[in-house]
Backbone as JSON Lines, residues from 0, in Angstrom:
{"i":0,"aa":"X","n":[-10.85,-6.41,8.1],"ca":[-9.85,-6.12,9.09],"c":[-9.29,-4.72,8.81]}
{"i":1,"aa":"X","n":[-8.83,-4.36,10.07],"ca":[-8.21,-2.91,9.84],"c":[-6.92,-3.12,9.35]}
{"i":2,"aa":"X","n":[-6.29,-2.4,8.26],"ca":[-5.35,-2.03,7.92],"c":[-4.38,-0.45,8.76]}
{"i":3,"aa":"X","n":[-5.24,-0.01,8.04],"ca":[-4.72,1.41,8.76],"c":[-5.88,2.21,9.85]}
{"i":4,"aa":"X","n":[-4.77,2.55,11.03],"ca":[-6.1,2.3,11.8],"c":[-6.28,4.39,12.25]}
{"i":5,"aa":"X","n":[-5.13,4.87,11.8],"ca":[-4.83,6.31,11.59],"c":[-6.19,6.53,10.97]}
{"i":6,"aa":"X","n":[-6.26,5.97,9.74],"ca":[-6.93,6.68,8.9],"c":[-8.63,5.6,8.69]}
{"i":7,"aa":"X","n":[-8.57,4.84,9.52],"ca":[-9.94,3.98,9.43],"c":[-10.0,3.37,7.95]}
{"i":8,"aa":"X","n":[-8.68,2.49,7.5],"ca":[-8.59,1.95,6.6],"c":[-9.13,0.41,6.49]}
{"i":9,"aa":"X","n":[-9.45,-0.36,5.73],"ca":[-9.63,-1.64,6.09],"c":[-9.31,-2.37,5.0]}
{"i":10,"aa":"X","n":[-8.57,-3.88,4.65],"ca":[-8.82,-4.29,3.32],"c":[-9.37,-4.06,2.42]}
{"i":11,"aa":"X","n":[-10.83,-4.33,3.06],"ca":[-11.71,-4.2,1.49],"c":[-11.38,-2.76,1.14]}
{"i":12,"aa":"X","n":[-11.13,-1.97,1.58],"ca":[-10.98,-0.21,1.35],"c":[-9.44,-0.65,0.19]}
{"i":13,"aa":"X","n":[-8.73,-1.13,0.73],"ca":[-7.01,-1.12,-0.23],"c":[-7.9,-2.42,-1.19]}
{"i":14,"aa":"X","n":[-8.01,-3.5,-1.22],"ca":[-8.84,-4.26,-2.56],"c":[-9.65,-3.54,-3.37]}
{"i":15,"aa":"X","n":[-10.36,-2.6,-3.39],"ca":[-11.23,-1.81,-3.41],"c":[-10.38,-0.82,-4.34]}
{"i":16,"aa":"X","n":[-9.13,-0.13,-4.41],"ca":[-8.45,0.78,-4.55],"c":[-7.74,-0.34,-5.65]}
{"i":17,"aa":"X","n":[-7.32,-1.07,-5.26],"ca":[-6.54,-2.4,-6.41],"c":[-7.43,-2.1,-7.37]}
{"i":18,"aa":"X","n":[-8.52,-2.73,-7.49],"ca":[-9.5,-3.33,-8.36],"c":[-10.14,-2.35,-9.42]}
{"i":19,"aa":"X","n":[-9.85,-0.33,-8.9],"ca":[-10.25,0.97,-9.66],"c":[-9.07,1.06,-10.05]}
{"i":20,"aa":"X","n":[-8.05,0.19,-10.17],"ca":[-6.77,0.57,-10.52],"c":[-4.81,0.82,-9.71]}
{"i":21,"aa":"X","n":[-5.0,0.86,-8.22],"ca":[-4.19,1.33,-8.35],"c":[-3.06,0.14,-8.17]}
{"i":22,"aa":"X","n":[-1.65,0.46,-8.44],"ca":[-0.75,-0.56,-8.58],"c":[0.23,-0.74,-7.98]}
{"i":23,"aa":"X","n":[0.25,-0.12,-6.95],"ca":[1.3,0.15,-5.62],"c":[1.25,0.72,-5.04]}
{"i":24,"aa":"X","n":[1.95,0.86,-3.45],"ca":[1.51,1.15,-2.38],"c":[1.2,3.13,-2.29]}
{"i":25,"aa":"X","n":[1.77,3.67,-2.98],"ca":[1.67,5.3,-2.92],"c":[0.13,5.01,-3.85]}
{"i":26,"aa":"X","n":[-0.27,4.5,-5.18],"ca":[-1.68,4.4,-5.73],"c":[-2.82,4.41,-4.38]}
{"i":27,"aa":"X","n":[-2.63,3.32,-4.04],"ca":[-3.24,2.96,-2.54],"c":[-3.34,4.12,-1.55]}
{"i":28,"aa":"X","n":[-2.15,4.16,-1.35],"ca":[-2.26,5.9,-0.07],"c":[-3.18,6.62,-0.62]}
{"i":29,"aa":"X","n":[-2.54,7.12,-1.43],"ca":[-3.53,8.06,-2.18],"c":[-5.12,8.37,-2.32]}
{"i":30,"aa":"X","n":[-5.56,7.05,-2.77],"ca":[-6.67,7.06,-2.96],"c":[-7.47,6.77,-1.76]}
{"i":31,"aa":"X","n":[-6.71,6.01,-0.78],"ca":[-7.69,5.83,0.75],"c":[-7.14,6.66,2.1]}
{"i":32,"aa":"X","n":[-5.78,6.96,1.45],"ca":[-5.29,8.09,3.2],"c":[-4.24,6.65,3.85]}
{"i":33,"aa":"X","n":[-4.42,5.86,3.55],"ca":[-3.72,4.72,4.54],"c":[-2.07,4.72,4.16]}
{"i":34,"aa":"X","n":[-1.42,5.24,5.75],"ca":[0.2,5.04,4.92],"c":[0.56,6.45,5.25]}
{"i":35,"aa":"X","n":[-0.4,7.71,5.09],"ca":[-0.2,9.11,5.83],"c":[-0.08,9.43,7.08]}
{"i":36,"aa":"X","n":[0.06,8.93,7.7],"ca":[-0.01,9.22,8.46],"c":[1.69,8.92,9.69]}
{"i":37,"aa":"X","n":[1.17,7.87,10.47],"ca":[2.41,7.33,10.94],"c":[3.34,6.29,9.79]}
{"i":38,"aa":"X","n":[2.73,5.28,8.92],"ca":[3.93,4.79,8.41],"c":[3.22,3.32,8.72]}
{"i":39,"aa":"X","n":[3.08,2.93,9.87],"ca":[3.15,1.02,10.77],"c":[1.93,0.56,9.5]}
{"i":40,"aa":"X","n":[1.49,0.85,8.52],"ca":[0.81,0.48,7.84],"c":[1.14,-0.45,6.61]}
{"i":41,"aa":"X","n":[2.1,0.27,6.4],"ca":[2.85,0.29,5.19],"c":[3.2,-1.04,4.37]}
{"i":42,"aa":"X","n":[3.74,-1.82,5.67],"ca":[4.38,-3.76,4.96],"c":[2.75,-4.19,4.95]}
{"i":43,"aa":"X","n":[2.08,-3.67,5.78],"ca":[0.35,-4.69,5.09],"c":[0.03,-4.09,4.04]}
{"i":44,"aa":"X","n":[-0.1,-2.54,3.84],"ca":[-0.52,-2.15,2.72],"c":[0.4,-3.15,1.34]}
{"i":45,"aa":"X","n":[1.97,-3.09,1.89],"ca":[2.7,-3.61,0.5],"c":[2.57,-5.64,0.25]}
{"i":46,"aa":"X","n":[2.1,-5.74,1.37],"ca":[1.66,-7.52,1.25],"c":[0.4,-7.68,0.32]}
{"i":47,"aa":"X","n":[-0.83,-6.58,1.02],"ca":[-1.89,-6.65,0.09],"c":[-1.82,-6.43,-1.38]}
{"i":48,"aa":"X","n":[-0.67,-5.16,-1.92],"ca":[-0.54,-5.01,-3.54],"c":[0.33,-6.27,-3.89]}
{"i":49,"aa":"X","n":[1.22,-6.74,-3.18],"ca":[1.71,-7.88,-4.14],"c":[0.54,-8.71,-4.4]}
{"i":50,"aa":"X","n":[0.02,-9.51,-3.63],"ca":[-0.92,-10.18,-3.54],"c":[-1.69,-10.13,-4.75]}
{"i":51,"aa":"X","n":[-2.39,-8.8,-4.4],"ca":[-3.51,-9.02,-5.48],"c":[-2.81,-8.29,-6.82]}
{"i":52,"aa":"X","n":[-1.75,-7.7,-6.76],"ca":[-1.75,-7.14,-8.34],"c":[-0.22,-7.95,-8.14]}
{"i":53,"aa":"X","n":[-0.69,-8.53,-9.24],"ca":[1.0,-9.46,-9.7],"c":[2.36,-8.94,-10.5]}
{"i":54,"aa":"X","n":[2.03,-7.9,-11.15],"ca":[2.99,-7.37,-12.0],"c":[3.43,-6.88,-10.98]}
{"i":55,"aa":"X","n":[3.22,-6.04,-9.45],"ca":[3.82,-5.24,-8.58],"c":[4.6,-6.17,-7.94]}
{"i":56,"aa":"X","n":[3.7,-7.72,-7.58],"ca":[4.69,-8.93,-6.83],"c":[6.2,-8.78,-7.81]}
{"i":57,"aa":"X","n":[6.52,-8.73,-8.98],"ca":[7.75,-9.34,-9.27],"c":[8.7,-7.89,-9.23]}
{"i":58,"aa":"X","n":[8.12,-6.57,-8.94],"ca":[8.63,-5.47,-8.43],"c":[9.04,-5.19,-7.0]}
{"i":59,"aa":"X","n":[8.5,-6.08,-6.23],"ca":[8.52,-5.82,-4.95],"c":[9.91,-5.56,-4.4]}
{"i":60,"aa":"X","n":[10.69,-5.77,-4.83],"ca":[12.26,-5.86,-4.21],"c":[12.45,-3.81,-4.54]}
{"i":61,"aa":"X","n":[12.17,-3.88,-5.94],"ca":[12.63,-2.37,-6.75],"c":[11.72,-1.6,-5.42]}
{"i":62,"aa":"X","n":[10.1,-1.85,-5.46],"ca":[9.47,-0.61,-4.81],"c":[9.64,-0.43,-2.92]}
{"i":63,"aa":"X","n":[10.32,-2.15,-2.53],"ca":[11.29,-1.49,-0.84],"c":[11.61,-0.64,-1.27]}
{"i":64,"aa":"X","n":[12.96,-0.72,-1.84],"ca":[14.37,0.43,-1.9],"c":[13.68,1.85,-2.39]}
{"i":65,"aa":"X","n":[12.88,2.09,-3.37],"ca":[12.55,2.7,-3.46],"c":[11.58,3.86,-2.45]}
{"i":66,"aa":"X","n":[10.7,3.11,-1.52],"ca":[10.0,3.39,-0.65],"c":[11.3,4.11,0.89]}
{"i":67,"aa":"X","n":[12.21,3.12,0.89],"ca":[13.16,3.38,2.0],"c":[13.41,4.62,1.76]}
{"i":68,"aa":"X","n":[14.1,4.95,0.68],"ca":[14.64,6.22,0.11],"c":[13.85,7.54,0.67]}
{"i":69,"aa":"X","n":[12.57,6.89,0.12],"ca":[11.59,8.27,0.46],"c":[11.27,8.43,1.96]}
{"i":70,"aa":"X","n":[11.44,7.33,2.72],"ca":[11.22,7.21,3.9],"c":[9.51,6.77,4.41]}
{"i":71,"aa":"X","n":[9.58,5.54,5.27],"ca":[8.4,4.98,5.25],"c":[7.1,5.57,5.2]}
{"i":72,"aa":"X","n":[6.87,6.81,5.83],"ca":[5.32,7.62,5.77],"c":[5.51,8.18,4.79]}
{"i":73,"aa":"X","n":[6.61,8.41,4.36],"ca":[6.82,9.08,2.88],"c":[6.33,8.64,1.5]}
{"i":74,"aa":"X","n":[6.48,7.5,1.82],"ca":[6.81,6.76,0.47],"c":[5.13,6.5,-0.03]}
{"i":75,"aa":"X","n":[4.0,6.89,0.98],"ca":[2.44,6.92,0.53],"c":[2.28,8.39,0.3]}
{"i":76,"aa":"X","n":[3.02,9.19,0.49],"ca":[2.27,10.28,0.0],"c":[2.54,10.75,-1.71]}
């Protein structure tokens, strides 16, 4: 399924990015483009890292606020 559709992102592309390492949603941007663009990506990109990486699930509250701050398209680059 498409994730990000800006950047022709798809799950397996963000699982894919989990699994070489990365551990939250800016890791993710980064490495696939998804999240640069407009932003509407962003709560799937951050459903998929809780999900599969668990140490980020019990962060999830810290990396909202954190993400808000920077502002939603922001917060992947």
């Amino acid at each position: 399924m498409y994730v990000c559709h800006c950047n022709v992102v798809t799950d397996r592309d963000v699982l894919e990015s989990i699994a070489n390492g990365a551990r939250c949603v800016a890791d993710v941007a980064r490495e696939t483009g998804a999240g640069r663009t407009c932003g509407n990506c962003i709560s799937s990109l951050r459903d998929l890292v809780c999900q599969h990486c668990p140490v980020r699930a019990e962060r999830r509250t810290e990396q909202f606020a954190a993400e808000r701050e920077v502002g939603v398209a922001g917060a992947a680059r």
